[in-house]
Coordinates of C-alpha atoms in Angstrom, one line a residue:
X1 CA 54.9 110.4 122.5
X2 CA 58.4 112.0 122.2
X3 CA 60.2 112.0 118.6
X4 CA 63.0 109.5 118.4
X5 CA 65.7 110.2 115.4
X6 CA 68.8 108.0 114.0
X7 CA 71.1 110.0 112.3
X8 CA 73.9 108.6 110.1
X9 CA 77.3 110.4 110.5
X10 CA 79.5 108.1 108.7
X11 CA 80.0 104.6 107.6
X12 CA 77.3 104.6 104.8
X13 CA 78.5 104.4 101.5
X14 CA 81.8 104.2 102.4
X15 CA 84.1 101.9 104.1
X16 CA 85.6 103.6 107.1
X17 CA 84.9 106.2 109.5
X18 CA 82.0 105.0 111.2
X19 CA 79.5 106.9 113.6
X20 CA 75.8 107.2 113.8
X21 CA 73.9 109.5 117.0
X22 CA 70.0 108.3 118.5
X23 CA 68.0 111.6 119.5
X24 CA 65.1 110.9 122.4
X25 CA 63.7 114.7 123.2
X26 CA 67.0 115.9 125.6
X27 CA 69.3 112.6 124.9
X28 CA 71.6 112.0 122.2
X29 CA 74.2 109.3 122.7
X30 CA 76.8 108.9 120.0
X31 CA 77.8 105.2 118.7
X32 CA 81.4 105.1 118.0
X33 CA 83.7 107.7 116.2
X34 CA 85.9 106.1 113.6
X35 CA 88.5 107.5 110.9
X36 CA 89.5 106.3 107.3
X37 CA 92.4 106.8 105.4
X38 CA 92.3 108.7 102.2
X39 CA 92.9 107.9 98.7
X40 CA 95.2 109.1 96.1
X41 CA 93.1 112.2 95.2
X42 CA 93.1 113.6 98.5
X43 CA 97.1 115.0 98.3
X44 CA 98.5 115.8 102.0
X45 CA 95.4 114.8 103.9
X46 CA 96.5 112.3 106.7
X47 CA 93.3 111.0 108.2
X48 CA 90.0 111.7 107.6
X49 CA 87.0 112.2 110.1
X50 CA 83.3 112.5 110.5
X51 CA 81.6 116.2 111.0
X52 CA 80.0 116.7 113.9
X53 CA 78.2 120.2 113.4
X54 CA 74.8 119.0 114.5
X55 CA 76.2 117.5 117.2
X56 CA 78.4 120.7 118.2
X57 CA 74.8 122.7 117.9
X58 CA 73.1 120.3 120.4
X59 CA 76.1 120.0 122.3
X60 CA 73.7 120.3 125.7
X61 CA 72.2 116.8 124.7
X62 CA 74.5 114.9 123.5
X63 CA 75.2 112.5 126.8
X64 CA 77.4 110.0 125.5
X65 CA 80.2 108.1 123.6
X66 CA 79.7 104.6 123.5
X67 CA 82.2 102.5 121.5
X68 CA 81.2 99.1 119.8
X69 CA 84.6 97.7 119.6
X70 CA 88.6 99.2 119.7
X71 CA 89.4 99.3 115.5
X72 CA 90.4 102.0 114.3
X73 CA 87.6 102.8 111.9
X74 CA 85.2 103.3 114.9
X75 CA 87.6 104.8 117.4
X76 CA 90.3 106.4 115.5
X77 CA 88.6 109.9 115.5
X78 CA 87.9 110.1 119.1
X79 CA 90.8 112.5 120.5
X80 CA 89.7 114.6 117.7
X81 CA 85.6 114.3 119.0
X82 CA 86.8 115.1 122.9
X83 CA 88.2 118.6 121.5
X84 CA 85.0 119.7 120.5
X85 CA 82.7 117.8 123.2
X86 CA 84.4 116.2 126.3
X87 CA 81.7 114.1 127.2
X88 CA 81.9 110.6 129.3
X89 CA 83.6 107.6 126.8
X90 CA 81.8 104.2 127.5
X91 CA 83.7 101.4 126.0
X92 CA 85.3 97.6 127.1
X93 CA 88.1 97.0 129.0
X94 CA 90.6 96.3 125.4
X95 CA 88.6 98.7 123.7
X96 CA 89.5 101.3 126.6
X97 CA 93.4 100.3 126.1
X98 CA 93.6 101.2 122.6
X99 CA 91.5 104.8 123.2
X100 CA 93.7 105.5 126.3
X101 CA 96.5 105.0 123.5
X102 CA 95.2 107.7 121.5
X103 CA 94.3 110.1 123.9
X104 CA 97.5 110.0 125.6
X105 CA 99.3 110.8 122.3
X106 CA 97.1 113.8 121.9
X107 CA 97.3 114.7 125.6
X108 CA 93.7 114.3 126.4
X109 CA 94.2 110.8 128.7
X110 CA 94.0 113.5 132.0
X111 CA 90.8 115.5 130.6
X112 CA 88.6 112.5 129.7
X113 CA 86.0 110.7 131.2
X114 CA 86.4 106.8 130.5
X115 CA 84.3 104.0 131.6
X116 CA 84.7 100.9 131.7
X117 CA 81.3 98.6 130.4
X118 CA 80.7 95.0 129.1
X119 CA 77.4 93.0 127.7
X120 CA 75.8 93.3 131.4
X121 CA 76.0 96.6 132.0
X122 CA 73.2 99.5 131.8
X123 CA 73.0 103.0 131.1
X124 CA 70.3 104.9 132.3
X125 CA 70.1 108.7 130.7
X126 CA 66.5 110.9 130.6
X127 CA 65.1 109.0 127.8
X128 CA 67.3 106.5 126.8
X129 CA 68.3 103.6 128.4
X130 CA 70.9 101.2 127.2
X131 CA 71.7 97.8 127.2
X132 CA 74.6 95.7 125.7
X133 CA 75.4 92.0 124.0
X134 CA 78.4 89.9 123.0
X135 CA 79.4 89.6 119.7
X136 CA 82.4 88.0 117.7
X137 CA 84.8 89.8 115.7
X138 CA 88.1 89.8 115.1
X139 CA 89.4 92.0 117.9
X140 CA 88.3 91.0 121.7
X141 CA 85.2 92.9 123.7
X142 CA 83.2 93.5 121.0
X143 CA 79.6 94.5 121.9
X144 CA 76.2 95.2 120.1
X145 CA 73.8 98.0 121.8
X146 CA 70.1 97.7 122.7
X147 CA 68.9 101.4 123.0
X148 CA 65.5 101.1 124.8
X149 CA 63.0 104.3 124.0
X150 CA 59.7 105.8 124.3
X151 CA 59.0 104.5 120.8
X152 CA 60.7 101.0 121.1
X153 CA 63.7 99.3 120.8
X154 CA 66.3 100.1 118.5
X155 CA 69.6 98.2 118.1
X156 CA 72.9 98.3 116.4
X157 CA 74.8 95.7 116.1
X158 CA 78.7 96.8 115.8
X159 CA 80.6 95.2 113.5
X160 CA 80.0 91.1 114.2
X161 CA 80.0 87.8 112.8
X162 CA 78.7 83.9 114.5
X163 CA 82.2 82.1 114.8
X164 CA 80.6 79.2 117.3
X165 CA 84.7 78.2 118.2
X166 CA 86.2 81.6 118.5
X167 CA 89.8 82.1 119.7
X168 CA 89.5 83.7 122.7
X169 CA 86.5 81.7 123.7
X170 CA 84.3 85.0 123.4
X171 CA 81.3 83.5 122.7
X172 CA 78.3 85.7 121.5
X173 CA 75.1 86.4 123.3
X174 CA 73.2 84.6 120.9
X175 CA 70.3 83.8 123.6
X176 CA 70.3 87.0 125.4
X177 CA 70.0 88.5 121.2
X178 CA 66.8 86.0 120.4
X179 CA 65.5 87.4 123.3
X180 CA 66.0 90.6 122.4
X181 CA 64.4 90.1 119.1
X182 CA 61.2 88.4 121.6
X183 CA 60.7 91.7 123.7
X184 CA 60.5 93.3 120.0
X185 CA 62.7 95.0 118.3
X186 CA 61.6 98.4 115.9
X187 CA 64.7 98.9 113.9
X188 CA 67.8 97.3 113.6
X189 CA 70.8 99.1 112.5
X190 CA 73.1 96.1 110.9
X191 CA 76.7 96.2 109.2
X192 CA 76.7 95.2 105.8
X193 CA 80.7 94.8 104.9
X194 CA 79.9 91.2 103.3
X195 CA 76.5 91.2 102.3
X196 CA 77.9 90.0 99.0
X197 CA 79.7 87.1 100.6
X198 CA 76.9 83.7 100.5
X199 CA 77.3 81.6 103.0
X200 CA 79.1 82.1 106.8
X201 CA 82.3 83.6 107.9
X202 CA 84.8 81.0 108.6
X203 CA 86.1 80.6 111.8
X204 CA 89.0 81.9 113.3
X205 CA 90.3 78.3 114.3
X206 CA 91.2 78.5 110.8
X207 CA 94.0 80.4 110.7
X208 CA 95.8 79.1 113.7
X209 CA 95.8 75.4 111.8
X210 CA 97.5 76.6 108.6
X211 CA 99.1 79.1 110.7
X212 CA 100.7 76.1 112.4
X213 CA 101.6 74.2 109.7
X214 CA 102.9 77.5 107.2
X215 CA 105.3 77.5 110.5
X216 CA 106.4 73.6 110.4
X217 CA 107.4 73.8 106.7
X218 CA 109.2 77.1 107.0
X219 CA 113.1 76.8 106.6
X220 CA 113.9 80.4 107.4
X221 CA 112.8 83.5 108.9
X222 CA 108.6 83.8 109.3
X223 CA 107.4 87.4 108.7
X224 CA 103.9 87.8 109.9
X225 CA 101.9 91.1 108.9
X226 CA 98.4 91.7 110.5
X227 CA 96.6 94.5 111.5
X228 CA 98.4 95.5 115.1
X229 CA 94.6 95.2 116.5
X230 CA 93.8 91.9 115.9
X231 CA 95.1 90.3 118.8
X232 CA 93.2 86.4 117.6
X233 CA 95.8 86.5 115.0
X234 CA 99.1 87.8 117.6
X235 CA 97.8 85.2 119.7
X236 CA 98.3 82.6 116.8
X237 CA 101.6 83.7 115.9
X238 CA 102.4 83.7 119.1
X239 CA 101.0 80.0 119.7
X240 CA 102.6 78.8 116.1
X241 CA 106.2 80.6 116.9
X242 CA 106.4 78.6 120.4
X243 CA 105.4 75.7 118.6
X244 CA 108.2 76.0 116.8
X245 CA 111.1 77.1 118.9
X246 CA 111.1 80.4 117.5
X247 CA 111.7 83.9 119.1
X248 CA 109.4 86.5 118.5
X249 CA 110.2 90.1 117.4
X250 CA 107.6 93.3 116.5
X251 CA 108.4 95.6 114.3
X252 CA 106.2 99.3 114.2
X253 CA 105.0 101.3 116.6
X254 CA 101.4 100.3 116.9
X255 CA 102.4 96.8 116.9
X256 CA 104.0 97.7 119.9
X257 CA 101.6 99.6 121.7
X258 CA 98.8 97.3 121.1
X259 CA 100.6 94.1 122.2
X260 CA 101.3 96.0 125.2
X261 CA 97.7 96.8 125.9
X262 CA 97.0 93.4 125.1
X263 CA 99.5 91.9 127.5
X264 CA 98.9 94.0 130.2
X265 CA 94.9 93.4 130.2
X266 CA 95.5 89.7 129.8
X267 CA 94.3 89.4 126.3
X268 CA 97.3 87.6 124.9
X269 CA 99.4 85.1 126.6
X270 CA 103.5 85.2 126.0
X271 CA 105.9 82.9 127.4
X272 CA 108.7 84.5 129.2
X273 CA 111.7 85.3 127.3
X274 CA 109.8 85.0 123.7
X275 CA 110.2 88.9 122.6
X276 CA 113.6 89.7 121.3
X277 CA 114.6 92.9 119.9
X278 CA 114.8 94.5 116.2
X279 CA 118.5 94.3 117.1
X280 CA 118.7 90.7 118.0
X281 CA 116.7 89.2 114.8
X282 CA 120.7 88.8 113.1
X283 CA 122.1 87.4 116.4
X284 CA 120.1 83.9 116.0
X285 CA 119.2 81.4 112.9
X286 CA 116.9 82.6 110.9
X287 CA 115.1 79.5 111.2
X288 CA 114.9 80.4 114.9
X289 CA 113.2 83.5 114.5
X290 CA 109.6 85.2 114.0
X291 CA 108.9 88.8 112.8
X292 CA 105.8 90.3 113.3
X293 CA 104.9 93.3 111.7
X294 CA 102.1 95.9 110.5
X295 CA 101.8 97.1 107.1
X296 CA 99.4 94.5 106.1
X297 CA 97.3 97.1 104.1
X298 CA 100.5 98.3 102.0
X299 CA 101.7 101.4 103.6
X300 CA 104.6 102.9 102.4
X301 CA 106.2 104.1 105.7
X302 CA 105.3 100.3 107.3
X303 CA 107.8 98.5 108.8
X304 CA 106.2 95.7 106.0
X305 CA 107.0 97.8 102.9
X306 CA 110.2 99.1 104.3
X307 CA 111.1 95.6 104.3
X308 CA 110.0 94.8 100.9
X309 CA 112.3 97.3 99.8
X310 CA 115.3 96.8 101.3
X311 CA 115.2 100.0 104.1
X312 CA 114.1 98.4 107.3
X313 CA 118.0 99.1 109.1
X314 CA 119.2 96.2 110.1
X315 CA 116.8 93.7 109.0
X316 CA 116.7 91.8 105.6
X317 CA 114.6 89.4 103.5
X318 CA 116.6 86.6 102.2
X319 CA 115.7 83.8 99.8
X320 CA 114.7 81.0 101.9
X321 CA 112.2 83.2 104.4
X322 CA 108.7 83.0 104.4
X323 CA 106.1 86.4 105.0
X324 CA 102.5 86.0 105.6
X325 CA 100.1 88.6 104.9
X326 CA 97.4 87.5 107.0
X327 CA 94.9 90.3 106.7
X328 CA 92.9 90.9 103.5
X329 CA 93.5 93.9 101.5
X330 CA 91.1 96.8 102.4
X331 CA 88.7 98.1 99.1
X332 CA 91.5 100.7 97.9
X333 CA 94.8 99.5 99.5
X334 CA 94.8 96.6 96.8
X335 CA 97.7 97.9 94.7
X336 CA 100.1 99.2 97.2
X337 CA 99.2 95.6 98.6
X338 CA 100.2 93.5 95.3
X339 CA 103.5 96.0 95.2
X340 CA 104.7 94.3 98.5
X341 CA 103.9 90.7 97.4
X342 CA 105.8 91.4 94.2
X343 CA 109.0 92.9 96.1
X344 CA 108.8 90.0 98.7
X345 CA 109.1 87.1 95.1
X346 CA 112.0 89.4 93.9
X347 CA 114.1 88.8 96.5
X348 CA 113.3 85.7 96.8
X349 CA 111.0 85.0 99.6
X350 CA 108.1 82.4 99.3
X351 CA 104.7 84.8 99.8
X352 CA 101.7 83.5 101.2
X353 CA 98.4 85.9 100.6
X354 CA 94.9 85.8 99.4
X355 CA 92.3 84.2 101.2
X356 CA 91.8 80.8 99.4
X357 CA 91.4 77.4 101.1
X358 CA 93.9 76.1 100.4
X359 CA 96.0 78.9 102.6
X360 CA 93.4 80.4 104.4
X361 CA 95.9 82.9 106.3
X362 CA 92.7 85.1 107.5
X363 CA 88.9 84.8 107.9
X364 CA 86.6 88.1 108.0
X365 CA 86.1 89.5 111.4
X366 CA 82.5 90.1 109.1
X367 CA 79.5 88.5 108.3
X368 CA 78.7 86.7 105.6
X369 CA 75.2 86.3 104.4
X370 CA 74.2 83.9 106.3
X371 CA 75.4 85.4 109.4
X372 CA 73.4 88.6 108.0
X373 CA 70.3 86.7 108.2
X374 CA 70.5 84.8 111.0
X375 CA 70.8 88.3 112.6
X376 CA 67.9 89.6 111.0
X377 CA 66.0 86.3 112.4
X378 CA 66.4 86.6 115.9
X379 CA 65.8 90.5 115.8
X380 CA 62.7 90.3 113.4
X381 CA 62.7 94.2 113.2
X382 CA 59.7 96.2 112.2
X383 CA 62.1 98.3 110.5
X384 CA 66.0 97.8 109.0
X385 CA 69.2 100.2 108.0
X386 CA 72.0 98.3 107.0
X387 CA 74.8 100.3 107.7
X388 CA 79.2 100.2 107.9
X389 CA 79.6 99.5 104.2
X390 CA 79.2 101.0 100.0
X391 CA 76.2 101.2 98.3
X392 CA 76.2 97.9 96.7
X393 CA 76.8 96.4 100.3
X394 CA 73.1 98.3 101.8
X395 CA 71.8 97.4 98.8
X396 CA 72.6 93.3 99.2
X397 CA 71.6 94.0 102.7
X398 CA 68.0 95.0 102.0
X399 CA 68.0 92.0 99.5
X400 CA 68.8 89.5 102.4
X401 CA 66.5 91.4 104.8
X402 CA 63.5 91.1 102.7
X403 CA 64.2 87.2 101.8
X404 CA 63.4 86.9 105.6
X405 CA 60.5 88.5 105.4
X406 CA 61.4 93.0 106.7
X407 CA 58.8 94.9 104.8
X408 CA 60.5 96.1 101.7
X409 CA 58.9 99.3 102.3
X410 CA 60.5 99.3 105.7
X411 CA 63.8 99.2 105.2
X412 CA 66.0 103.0 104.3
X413 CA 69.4 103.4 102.6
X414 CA 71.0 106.4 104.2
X415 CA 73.4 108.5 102.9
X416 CA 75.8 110.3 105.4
X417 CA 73.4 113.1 106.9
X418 CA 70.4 111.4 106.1
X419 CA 67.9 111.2 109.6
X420 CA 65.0 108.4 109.8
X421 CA 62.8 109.8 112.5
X422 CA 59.9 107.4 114.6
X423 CA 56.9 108.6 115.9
X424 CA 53.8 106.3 117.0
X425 CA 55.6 103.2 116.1
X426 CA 56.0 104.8 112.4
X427 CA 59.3 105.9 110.4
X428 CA 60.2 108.4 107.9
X429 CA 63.2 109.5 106.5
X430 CA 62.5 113.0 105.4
X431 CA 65.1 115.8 106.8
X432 CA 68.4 116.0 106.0
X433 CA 71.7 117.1 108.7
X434 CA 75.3 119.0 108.0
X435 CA 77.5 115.8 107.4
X436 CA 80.6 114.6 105.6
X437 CA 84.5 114.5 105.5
X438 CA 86.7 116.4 108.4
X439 CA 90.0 116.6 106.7
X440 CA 93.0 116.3 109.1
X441 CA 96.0 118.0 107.9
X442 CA 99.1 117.8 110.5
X443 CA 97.7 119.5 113.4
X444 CA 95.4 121.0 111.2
X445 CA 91.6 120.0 111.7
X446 CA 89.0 120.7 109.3
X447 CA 91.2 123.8 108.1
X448 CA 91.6 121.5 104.2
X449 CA 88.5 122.6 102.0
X450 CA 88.1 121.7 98.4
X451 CA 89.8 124.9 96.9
X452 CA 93.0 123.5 98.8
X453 CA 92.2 120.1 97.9
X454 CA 91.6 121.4 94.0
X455 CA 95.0 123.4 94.4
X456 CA 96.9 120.4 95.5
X457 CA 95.7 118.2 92.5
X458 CA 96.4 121.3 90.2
X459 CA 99.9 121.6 91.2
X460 CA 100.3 117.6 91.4
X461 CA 99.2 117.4 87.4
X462 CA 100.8 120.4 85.8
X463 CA 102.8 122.1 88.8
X464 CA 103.3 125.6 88.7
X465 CA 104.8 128.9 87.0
X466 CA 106.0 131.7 89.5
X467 CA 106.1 135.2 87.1
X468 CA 108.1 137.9 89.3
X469 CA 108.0 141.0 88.4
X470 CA 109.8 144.5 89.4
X471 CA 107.9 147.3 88.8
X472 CA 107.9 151.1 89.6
X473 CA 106.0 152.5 92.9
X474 CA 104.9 155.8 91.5
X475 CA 104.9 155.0 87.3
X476 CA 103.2 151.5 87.3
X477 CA 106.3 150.2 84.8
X478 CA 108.4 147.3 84.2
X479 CA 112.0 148.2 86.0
X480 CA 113.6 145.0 84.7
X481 CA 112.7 142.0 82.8
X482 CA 110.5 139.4 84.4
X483 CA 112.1 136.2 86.3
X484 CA 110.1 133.1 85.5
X485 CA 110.4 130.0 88.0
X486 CA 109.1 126.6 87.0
X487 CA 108.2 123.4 89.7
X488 CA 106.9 120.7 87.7
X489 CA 105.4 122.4 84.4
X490 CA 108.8 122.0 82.6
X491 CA 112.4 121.2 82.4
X492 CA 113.9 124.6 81.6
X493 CA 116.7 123.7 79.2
X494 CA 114.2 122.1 77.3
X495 CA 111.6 124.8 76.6
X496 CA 113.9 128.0 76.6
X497 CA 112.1 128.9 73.4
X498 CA 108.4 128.2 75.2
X499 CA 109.9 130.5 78.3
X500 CA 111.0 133.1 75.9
X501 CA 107.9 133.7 74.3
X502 CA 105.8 133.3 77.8
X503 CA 108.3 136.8 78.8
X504 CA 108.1 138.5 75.7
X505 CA 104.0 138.4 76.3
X506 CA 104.2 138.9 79.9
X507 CA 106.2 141.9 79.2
X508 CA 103.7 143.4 76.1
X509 CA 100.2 142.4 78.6
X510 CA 101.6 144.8 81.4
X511 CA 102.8 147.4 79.1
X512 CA 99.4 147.2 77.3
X513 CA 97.9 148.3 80.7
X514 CA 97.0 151.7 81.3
X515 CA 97.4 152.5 85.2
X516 CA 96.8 155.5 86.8
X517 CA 97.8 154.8 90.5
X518 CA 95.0 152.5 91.7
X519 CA 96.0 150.1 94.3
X520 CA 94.0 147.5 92.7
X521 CA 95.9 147.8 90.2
X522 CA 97.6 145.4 90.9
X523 CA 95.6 143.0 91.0
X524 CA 94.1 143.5 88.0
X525 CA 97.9 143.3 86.5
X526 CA 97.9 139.5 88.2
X527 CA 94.3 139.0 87.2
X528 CA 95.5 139.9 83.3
X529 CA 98.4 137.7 83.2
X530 CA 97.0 134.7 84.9
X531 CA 93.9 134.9 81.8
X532 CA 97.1 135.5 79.1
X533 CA 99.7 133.4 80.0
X534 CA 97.5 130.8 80.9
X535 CA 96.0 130.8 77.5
X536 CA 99.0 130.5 75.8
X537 CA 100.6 128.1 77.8
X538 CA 97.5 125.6 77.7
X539 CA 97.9 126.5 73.7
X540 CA 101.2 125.4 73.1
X541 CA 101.8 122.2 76.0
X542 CA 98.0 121.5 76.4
X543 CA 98.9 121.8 80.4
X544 CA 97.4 123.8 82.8
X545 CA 100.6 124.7 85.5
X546 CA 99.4 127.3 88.5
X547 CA 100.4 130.6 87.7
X548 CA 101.3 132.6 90.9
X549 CA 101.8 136.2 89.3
X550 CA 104.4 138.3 92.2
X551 CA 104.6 142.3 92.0
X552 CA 107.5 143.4 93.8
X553 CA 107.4 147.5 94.2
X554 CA 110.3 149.6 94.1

């Protein structure tokens, strides 16, 4: 009987940046290609994605990109996957919008292969064959995946929680998943974002009631700020704002472009003559008037924070308007998140955040524990991954999977790389792949290491010292003094004495040199004076600037 491997590529132990491949003999089909943003530490990087070496050395096999669902942690690194391996795209009709998005800004829309699936269709491949379910989220056409093998079923779930009244009446396949879980199932691969959460997820229907009423008491302007992709919550705002006799305005680009997609597919329904312009919000009363905007998560450059601050042109925040934060702060994005909410009570605005009852301005598109388990009932697996989430999450995971009675034994929690082959029914995790972070840069891909990375930080903390120096072709001497430049180490007038002393030394350590016409020479000149300077430097400010040593020959 032929091996069958799962390899995890990204989304384990980490939030973000999801993507896992099954390998049946000449088969590989990729599940979903997702980016995450980076923290603080990473200086410059602007997106970050998931390696795909072992899937560049099998290139040959690898069949297929199928796509849970259209967020941005499981389809934002797809332009940059087609580069490397053009292969066909399988994804829903919404999810297809929001990739077609992408690929058109990268010019790749003419190039790729997209089709077009939902919960009946079925892909047939040498050894794989693959079937799909409904599942609720909180974007539209989400789908979990049934991959039927030599060995035995294997499914992932996506990301998914049971909302039994969801928004867009997108009910999940909860019958055609028991009966999945009947025809056997041998391992499950299950997202764990709220394994910590007890109970289950709210629903969405939620929102749209305090939504509603947030909207009644209102006495100026509403600004709404959601993640563009959650079209549940547009469609609320929309539904609240008409409610209310107000005109509706979007402010930043992937607002835009995802409302579009959504329009156009007939996944959110407008009345005629709603949308007004940026340019139009000062033409009517601000109590006649709804902004909705992205920067939920506390970007700086987000039409959300710019208007925070005071530098969205043309638009203000005044005393008597009322902003909504109606998405929950991503693990990370917390502080930049409580900066806006602090600039929005300064000038005056009344804030509503937080995910308390008593607002209750957005549910998890995840599920809680409950939901967890009652996953984990109707698939009954043989074995269990828990997957999409931090350490603490797959651990909570296993916890909930064993109080419903998986093996203990039979469950695995992957790091990024890790493989769990199955052979005769029986799994092991025991081999290791290439794996990790793909750094984008600009238009720079992968081209970011960690000497850059260490450079960056270096120069971040301490900046840098630039020593020039003018010295003789053919008698290896000082012609003239050296220049110093500082950026960041220290404000010159201040330190003239410090800058004195770093010459006087830089001067003796290069006369102290015998050379006798070596080109290395030089080097070893740069060499010396990084070793001395630095020295003294760290001696007497107990900072470590980047010293970029610069012969210049005459």
């Amino acid at each position: 009987m032929s091996l069958l491997s799962i390899f995890a590529l990204g989304g384990l132990n980490e939030v973000g940046k999801n993507m896992y491949a099954i390998e049946c003999e000449q088969d590989i089909v990729v599940i979903d290609c997702g980016n995450k943003f980076p923290d603080e530490s990473l200086l410059g990087i602007d997106l970050i994605i998931p390696d795909i070496t072992y899937l560049e050395k099998n290139k040959d096999k690898v069949k297929a990109l199928v796509v849970t669902h259209g967020h941005e942690d499981h389809i934002g690194g797809i332009a940059y996957f087609l580069k490397k391996l053009n292969v066909p795209v399988y994804a829903t009709r919404f999810t297809l919008g929001l990739i077609e998005l992408k690929l058109e800004e990268h010019k790749l829309l003419g190039d790729a292969e997209l089709i077009e699936i939902d919960s009946n269709s079925h892909l047939a491949f040498e050894d794989i064959q693959v079937d799909f379910f409904k599942v609720n989220h909180s974007i539209p056409d989400c789908l979990g995946i049934a991959f039927r093998t030599p060995q035995g079923t294997i499914v992932h779930t996506g990301d998914f929680k049971f909302d039994l009244t969801p928004v867009h009446h997108q009910y999940a396949d909860i019958h055609k998943i028991a009966r999945i879980g009947e025809e056997g199932v041998l391992l499950l691969l299950s997202e764990s974002t709220n394994a910590e959460r007890p109970g289950f997820t709210p629903s969405e229907h939620i929102v749209g009631e305090h939504m509603e009423e947030a909207f009644k008491k209102a006495t100026g302007k509403v600004i709404v700020s959601t993640f563009a992709s959650n079209i549940n919550r547009v469609q609320q705002v929309v539904d609240a704002s008409m409610k209310t006799n107000r005109k509706l305005a979007l402010l930043g680009r992937s607002m835009v472009n995802v409302v579009d997609v959504a329009i156009e597919r007939g996944y959110i329904q407008v009345p005629e003559g709603m949308f007004i312009r940026a340019e139009q919000i000062n033409d009517l009363p601000p109590e006649k008037v709804t902004i909705l905007c992205t920067g939920s998560q506390g970007e700086p450059l987000a039409a959300l924070a710019r208007l925070s601050n005071g530098t969205y042109r043309g638009v203000d925040v005044y005393r008597d308007d009322t902003v909504i934060l109606a998405a929950g702060p991503i693990p990370g994005n917390e502080k930049n998140v409580s900066r806006i909410v602090d600039n929005m009570f300064a000038l005056g605005a009344k804030v509503i955040y937080g995910t308390g009852s008593s607002t209750s301005m957005h549910v998890s598109g995840h599920g809680y524990q409950e939901d967890l388990k009652w996953m984990l009932t109707l698939m009954k697996p043989k074995y269990f991954i828990p997957i999409h989430g931090e350490y603490r999450m797959l651990h909570h995971h296993c916890l909930l999977a064993e109080s419903v009675g998986v093996e203990r034994e039979n469950m695995f929690i992957l790091k990024n790389g890790d493989v769990v082959d199955l052979e005769h029914g029986e799994a092991r995790h025991t081999r290791h792949v290439p794996a990790g972070n793909t750094y984008v840069d600009g238009i720079g891909v992968g081209d970011v290491g960690e000497i850059i990375l260490r450079d960056r930080k270096q120069l971040s903390e301490d900046g840098m010292l630039v020593i020039i120096l003018t010295m003789s072709k053919t008698e290896k001497k000082l012609i003239s003094p050296p220049d110093l430049v500082t950026r960041g180490f220290v404000f010159v007038k201040d330190s003239e004495a410090l800058l004195r002393n770093v010459n006087k030394l830089i001067t003796s350590t290069v006369n102290d040199m015998e050379l006798v016409g070596r080109r290395s020479e030089w080097n070893e000149i740069k060499q010396n004076l990084k070793r001395a300077i630095g020295q003294y430097v760290y001696t007497q400010t107990r900072r470590k600037p980047m010293i970029l040593p610069i012969i210049i020959e005459v």
